[in-house]
Amino acid sequence: METSTTNIRQVKKIKIETHLEVFDSVSELPKEIQDLLSKAQQARENAYAPYSHFRVGAALQLASGEIVTGNNQENAAFPSGLCAERVAVFHAGATYPDMTIVAMAITARSLNQKVDTPTPPCGACRQALAEYEVKQKSPISIYFMGEVGKVVKSNSVKELLPLIFDSSYL
Ligand code: ZN
C-alpha cells in the first residue's frame, strides 16, 4: 500500500468567534439601558400571545432620543404573526425613516414558567435587524434577558449573525 500526503488537499477552515457581555442583573447596566429594558417590559405586557403564552417586549433607542417599542403579535394562522423585535424595528422604520438605532432591549416572560435565561432574538429577527445595521452603517447594541436574571449584551447584530446576507450579494 502506498501512502502519500502530497495529494491530500488542505481544506481551508474559517473560525468564527462571537463576543458577548453578561451582566448578572439589570442593576449592573447603565441607567439609560435600565430605562430601555423597563420600556421593553412595559411593552411586553401588552403582547398578544394567546397561543404561546410567551410574551416578548422590545424597545429601541434611536439616536434622536426617541424610544420605539414592540411586542409579539400572534395569529391563529401561526406564520402570520410577528415577533416583538420586528414589530419594533418596522414600527420605527415606518415612523422615523431616517432613523439610526443605537440600542435594542429585549425581555421575555412566559405565563407557563419563570424565564430566567436571557432570550435572544430568533434567526429571522436577526436578519431583519441586520438590514438596518447595514443601512445605517453603525452597529446596534442588543441587550436581551428573560423576565429576571442575567442580561446579555451584544455590541452588534453581526455578533449574533455572522456571515449576514445583505444587499451586497444582490
Ligand atoms: Zn423573532
Coordinates of C-alpha atoms and ligand atoms in Angstrom, one line a residue:
M1 CA 0.0 0.0 0.0
E2 CA 1.3 3.4 -0.9
T3 CA 0.7 6.3 1.3
S4 CA 1.1 9.8 0.3
T5 CA 0.2 13.0 1.9
T6 CA 1.1 15.2 -1.0
N7 CA -2.2 14.8 -2.8
I8 CA -4.3 15.5 0.2
R9 CA -5.9 18.8 -0.3
Q10 CA -5.9 21.1 2.7
V11 CA -9.4 22.3 3.4
K12 CA -9.3 25.9 4.4
K13 CA -11.3 26.5 7.6
I14 CA -12.9 29.6 9.0
K15 CA -13.3 30.0 12.7
I16 CA -15.9 32.5 13.8
E17 CA -15.9 33.9 17.3
T18 CA -18.7 35.9 19.0
H19 CA -18.1 38.2 21.8
L20 CA -21.0 38.8 24.3
E21 CA -21.0 40.5 27.7
V22 CA -23.0 39.0 30.5
F23 CA -24.4 41.1 33.4
D24 CA -25.7 39.4 36.5
S25 CA -28.7 41.7 36.8
V26 CA -30.3 44.8 35.3
S27 CA -28.8 46.8 38.1
E28 CA -25.3 46.4 36.7
L29 CA -26.4 48.2 33.5
P30 CA -26.1 51.9 32.7
K31 CA -29.2 53.9 33.7
E32 CA -30.3 54.6 30.1
I33 CA -30.2 50.8 29.4
Q34 CA -32.1 50.1 32.6
D35 CA -34.7 52.6 31.4
L36 CA -34.8 50.9 27.9
L37 CA -35.3 47.5 29.4
S38 CA -38.1 49.0 31.6
K39 CA -39.8 50.2 28.4
A40 CA -39.4 46.8 26.9
Q41 CA -41.0 45.2 30.0
Q42 CA -44.0 47.6 29.7
A43 CA -44.4 46.7 26.0
R44 CA -44.1 43.0 26.8
E45 CA -47.2 43.1 29.0
N46 CA -49.2 44.3 26.0
A47 CA -48.1 41.4 23.8
Y48 CA -50.8 39.5 22.0
A49 CA -49.7 35.9 22.7
P50 CA -52.8 33.8 23.3
Y51 CA -51.2 30.7 21.8
S52 CA -47.7 30.5 23.1
H53 CA -48.3 32.5 26.4
F54 CA -44.8 33.7 25.8
R55 CA -44.7 37.4 25.9
V56 CA -41.8 39.4 24.4
G57 CA -41.2 43.1 24.5
A58 CA -38.6 45.1 22.6
A59 CA -37.6 48.7 22.9
L60 CA -35.4 50.6 20.5
Q61 CA -33.3 53.6 21.5
L62 CA -32.9 55.9 18.5
A63 CA -30.1 58.4 18.1
S64 CA -32.7 61.2 18.1
G65 CA -33.6 60.2 21.7
E66 CA -36.9 58.6 20.7
I67 CA -37.8 55.2 22.1
V68 CA -39.9 52.9 19.9
T69 CA -41.4 49.7 21.3
G70 CA -42.9 46.5 20.0
N71 CA -44.3 43.2 21.3
N72 CA -45.1 39.8 19.8
Q73 CA -48.4 39.7 17.8
E74 CA -49.6 36.1 17.3
N75 CA -52.2 34.9 14.9
A76 CA -54.5 31.8 14.6
A77 CA -52.7 31.2 11.3
F78 CA -49.4 30.9 13.1
P79 CA -46.9 32.2 10.5
S80 CA -49.0 35.4 10.1
G81 CA -47.9 36.6 13.5
L82 CA -44.7 38.6 14.1
C83 CA -42.0 38.7 16.8
A84 CA -41.6 41.7 19.1
E85 CA -38.2 42.7 17.7
R86 CA -39.5 43.0 14.1
V87 CA -42.7 44.8 15.2
A88 CA -40.5 47.3 17.0
V89 CA -38.0 47.8 14.2
F90 CA -40.6 48.0 11.5
H91 CA -42.6 50.4 13.6
A92 CA -39.5 52.6 14.0
G93 CA -38.7 52.3 10.3
A94 CA -42.2 53.3 9.4
T95 CA -42.4 56.3 11.8
Y96 CA -38.8 57.5 11.5
P97 CA -37.5 56.5 8.1
D98 CA -34.1 58.2 8.5
M99 CA -33.6 56.8 12.0
T100 CA -30.4 55.5 13.5
I101 CA -30.9 52.7 16.0
V102 CA -28.4 52.9 18.9
A103 CA -29.6 50.1 21.1
M104 CA -32.3 47.5 21.5
A105 CA -33.6 45.9 24.7
I106 CA -35.5 42.6 24.7
T107 CA -37.3 40.8 27.5
A108 CA -39.4 37.7 27.6
R109 CA -41.9 36.3 30.1
S110 CA -43.9 33.1 30.0
L111 CA -47.2 32.5 31.6
N112 CA -46.2 28.9 32.0
Q113 CA -42.9 29.1 33.7
K114 CA -40.3 31.5 35.0
V115 CA -38.0 32.7 32.2
D116 CA -34.6 33.3 33.9
T117 CA -32.5 32.6 30.8
P118 CA -31.6 35.5 28.5
T119 CA -33.8 35.2 25.4
P120 CA -32.1 36.2 22.2
P121 CA -33.9 37.3 19.0
C122 CA -34.8 34.5 16.6
G123 CA -32.9 34.0 13.4
A124 CA -35.5 35.8 11.3
C125 CA -35.3 38.8 13.6
R126 CA -31.5 38.9 13.5
Q127 CA -31.7 39.0 9.7
A128 CA -34.3 41.8 9.8
L129 CA -32.2 43.8 12.3
A130 CA -29.0 43.3 10.3
E131 CA -30.7 45.1 7.4
Y132 CA -30.9 48.3 9.5
E133 CA -27.4 47.9 10.8
V134 CA -26.1 47.8 7.2
K135 CA -28.4 50.6 6.2
Q136 CA -27.3 53.0 8.9
K137 CA -23.7 52.0 8.8
S138 CA -23.3 51.8 12.5
P139 CA -23.7 48.9 15.0
I140 CA -26.8 48.3 17.1
S141 CA -26.2 47.2 20.7
I142 CA -28.6 44.5 21.7
Y143 CA -29.4 43.7 25.3
F144 CA -31.6 40.6 26.0
M145 CA -32.9 38.9 29.1
G146 CA -35.8 36.7 30.3
E147 CA -38.2 38.0 32.9
V148 CA -35.5 38.0 35.6
G149 CA -31.8 37.3 36.0
K150 CA -28.8 37.8 33.7
V151 CA -28.7 40.3 30.8
V152 CA -26.6 39.6 27.7
K153 CA -25.2 42.4 25.6
S154 CA -24.2 42.0 22.0
N155 CA -22.3 45.0 20.6
S156 CA -23.7 44.4 17.1
V157 CA -26.2 42.3 15.2
K158 CA -23.3 40.8 13.4
E159 CA -22.1 39.3 16.6
L160 CA -25.4 37.3 16.7
L161 CA -25.5 36.6 13.0
P162 CA -22.1 36.2 11.4
L163 CA -22.0 35.9 7.6
I164 CA -25.1 38.0 7.2
F165 CA -26.8 38.1 3.8
D166 CA -27.2 41.7 2.7
S167 CA -27.7 43.8 -0.3
S168 CA -24.1 43.5 -1.4
Y169 CA -25.0 40.0 -2.7
L170 CA -27.8 41.2 -5.0
Ligands
ZN1 ZN -38.0 36.8 16.0

